Coordinates of C-alpha atoms in Angstrom, one line a residue:
Chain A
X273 CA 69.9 46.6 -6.6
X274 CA 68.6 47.3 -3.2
X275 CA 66.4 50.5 -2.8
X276 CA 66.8 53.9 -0.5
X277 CA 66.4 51.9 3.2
X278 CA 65.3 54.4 6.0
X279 CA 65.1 53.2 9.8
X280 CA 63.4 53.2 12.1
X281 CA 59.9 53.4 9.5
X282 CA 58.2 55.1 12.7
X283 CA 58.7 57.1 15.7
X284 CA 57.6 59.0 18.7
X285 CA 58.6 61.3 20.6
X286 CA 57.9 63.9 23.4
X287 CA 59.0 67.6 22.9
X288 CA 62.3 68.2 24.0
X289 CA 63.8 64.7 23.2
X290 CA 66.3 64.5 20.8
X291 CA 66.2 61.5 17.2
X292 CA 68.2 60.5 14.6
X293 CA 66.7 58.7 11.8
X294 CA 68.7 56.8 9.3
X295 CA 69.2 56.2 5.5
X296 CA 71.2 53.6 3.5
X297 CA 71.5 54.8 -0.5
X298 CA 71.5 52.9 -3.3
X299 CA 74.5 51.3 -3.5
X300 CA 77.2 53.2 -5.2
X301 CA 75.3 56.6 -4.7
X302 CA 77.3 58.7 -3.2
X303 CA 74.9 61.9 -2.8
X304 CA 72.0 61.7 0.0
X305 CA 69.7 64.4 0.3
X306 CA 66.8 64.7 3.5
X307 CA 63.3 66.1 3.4
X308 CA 60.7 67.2 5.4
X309 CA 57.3 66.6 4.3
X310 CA 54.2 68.5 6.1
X311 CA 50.6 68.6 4.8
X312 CA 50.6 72.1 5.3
X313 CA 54.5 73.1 4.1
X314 CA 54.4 70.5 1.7
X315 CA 58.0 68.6 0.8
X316 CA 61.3 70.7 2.0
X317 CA 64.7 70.7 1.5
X318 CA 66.4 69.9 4.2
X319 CA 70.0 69.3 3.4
X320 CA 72.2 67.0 1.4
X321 CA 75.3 65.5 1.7
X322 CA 78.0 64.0 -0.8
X323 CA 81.1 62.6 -0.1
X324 CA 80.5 63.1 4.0
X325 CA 80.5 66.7 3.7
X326 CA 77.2 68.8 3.9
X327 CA 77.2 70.0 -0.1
X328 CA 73.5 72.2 0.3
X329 CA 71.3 73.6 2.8
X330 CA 67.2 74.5 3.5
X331 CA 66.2 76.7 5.5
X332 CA 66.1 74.9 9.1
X333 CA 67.0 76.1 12.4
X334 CA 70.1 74.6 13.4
X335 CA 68.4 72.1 15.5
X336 CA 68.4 69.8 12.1
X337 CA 71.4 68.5 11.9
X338 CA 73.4 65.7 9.7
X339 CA 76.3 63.9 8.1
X340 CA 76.9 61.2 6.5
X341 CA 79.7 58.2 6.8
X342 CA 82.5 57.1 4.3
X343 CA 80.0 54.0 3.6
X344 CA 77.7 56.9 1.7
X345 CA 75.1 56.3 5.1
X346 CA 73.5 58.9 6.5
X347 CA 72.1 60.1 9.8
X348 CA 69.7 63.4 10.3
X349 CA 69.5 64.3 14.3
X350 CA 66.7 66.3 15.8
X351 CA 67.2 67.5 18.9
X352 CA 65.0 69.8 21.3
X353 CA 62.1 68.5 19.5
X354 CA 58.6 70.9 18.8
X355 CA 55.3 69.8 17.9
X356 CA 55.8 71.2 14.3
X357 CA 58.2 68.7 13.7
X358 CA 56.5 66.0 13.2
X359 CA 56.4 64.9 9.7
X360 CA 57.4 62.6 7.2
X361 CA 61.1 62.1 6.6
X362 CA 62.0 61.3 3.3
X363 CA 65.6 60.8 2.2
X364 CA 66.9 60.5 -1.4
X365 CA 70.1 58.8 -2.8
X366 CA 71.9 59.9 -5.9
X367 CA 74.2 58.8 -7.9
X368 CA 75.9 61.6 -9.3
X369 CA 79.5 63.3 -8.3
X370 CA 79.4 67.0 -9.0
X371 CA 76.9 69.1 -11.0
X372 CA 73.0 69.8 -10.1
X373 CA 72.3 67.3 -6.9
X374 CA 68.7 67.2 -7.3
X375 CA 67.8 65.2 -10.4
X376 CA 67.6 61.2 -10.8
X377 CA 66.7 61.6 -6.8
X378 CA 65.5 57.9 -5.8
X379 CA 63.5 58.3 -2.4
X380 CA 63.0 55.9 0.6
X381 CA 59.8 54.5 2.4
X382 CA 60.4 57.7 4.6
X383 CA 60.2 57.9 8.8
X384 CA 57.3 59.2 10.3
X385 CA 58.2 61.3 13.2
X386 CA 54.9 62.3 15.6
X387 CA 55.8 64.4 18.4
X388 CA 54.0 64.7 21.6
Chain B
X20 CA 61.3 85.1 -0.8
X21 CA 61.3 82.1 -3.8
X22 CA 58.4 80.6 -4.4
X23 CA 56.8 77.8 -6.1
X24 CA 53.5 78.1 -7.3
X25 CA 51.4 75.0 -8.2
X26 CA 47.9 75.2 -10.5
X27 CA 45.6 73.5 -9.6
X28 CA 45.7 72.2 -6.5
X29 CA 43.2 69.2 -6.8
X30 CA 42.1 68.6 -10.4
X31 CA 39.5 65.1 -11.0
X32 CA 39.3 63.9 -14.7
X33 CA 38.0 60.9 -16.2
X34 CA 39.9 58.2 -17.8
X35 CA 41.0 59.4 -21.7
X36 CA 41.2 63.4 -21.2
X37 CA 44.2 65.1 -20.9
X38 CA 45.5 67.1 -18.2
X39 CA 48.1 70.3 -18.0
X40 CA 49.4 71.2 -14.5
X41 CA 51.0 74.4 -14.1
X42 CA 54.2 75.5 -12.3
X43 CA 54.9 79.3 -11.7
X44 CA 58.4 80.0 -9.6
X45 CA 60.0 83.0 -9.0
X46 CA 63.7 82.1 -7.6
X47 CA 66.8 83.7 -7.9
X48 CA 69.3 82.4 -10.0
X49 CA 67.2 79.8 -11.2
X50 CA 69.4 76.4 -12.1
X51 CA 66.4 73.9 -13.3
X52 CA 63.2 72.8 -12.5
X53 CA 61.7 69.5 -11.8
X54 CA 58.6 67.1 -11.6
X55 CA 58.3 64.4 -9.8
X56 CA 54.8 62.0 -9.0
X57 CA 54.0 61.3 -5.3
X58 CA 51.9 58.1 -5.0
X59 CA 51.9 57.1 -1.8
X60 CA 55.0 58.0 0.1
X61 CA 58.2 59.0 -1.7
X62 CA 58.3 61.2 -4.8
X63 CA 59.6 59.5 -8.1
X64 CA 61.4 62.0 -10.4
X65 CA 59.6 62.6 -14.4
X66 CA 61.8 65.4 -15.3
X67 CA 64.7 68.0 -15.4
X68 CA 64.2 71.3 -17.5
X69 CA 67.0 73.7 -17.4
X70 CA 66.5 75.1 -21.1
X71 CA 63.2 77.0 -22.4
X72 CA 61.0 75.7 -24.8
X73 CA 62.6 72.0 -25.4
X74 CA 59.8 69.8 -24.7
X75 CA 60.8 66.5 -22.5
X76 CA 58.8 63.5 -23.4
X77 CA 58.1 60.0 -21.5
X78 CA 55.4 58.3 -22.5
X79 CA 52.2 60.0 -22.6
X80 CA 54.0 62.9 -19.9
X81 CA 55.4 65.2 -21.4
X82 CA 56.5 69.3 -20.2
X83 CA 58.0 72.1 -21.5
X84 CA 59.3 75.2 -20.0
X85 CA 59.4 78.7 -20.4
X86 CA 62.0 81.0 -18.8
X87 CA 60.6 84.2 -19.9
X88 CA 57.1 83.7 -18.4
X89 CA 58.8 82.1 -15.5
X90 CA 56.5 78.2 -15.8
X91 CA 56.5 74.8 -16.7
X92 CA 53.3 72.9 -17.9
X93 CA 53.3 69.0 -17.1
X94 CA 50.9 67.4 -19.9
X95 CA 49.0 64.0 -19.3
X96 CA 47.8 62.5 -22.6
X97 CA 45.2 59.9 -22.6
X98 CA 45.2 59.8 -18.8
X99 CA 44.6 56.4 -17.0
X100 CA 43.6 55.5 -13.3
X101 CA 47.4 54.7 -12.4
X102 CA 48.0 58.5 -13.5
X103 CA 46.5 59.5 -9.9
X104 CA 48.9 61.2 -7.9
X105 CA 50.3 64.7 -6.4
X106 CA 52.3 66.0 -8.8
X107 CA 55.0 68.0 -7.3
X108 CA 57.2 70.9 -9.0
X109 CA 60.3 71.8 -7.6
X110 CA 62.9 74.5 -8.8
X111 CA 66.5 74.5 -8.0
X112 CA 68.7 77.8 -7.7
X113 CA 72.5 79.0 -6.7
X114 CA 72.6 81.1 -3.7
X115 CA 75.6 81.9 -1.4
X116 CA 77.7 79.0 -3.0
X117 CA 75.5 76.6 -2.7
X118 CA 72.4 75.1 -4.1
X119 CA 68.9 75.1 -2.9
X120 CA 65.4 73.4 -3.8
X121 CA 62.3 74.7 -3.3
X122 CA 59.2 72.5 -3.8
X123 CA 55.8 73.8 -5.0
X124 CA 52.6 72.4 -2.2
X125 CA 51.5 69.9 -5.3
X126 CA 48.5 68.9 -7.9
X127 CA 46.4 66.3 -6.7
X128 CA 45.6 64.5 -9.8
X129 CA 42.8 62.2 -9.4
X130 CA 41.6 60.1 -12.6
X131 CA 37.9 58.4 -12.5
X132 CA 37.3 55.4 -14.3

């Protein structure tokens, strides 16, 4: 089986601009959670999605945004980009329907987002 | 605010010991908790704990939790170069109909030959 796929692997961008970054599961994983990973915040929960409708959510401002298609892809959108968001942008595919989201994760290369 | 606590952050061993890594949290409505080894880029999962005191074994990993006390201990036996990693804790909790997950800032485990 193919892994967690994530496009595009890097990025940048100036502040302001707007991204969406990409992630194809596992297949048959219907569950797809995002991440933000920071040297200095560490890895954060961003949001996750099963079944194309937004199941949990971290504590991000509303400029983070997703969703995620009947084919189980998913897309995360930054827009009015900052400085501070530049990170690493992990996504994880699951395969479970119901009950605690968050274990058996299987994680992607990531996207590095650097903002300028 | 929940929290994650990680102990210690950096830890450098030698090939053969054994290493414990600690994981406080304090979280409302705590679900489970989980480990997972960071290598290079993207975490790989080690374990789920949702009941105290059952120990969960792969390997020479092992951890046990304890819902009292509020931790989790994540035990390397007979530690090997391929062993070096961050170590990240993360605890999951029910909140306002949902779910959330908070990750602890990671152990940097680094074994020496």
């Amino acid at each position: 089986k193919a892994g967690v796929t994530q496009t595009p692997r890097y990025l940048i961008k100036t502040r302001g601009q707007q991204v969406t970054l990409s992630c194809s599961p596992i297949s048959g994983h219907r569950s797809v959670s995002w991440y933000q990973q920071t040297p200095g915040q560490g890895l954060q929960f961003l949001f996750e999605y099963f079944s194309e409708t937004q199941r949990n959510k971290g504590n991000f401002p509303g400029r983070f945004s997703g969703r995620q298609f009947s084919n189980s892809r998913s897309e995360m959108n930054v827009s009015t980009l900052e400085l501070g968001d530049s990170a690493l942008y992990l996504c994880a595919s699951s395969p479970l329907a119901g009950g605690p989201p968050h274990y058996e994760q299987y994680f992607g290369p990531g996207t590095r987002l650097t903002v300028t | 605010e929940d929290k994650v606590v990680q102990s210690p952050l950096s830890l450098v061993v030698h090939e053969g010991d054994t290493v414990t890594l600690n994981c406080s949290y304090e979280v409302t409505n705590f679900r489970s908790l989980l480990w997972y080894k960071q290598e290079k880029k993207a975490p790989t999962f080690l374990f789920m704990l949702t009941s105290s005191g059952i120990e969960k074994k792969s390997g020479r990993l092992s951890s046990i939790l304890d819902k009292k006390e509020l931790f989790s201990i994540l035990n390397i036996t007979a530690t090997q170069t391929g062993d070096s990693a961050v170590y990240l804790c993360a605890v999951m909790y029910s909140g306002g109909g949902a779910d959330g997950l908070t990750f602890g800032k990671g152990t940097h485990l680094i074994i020496q030959p």
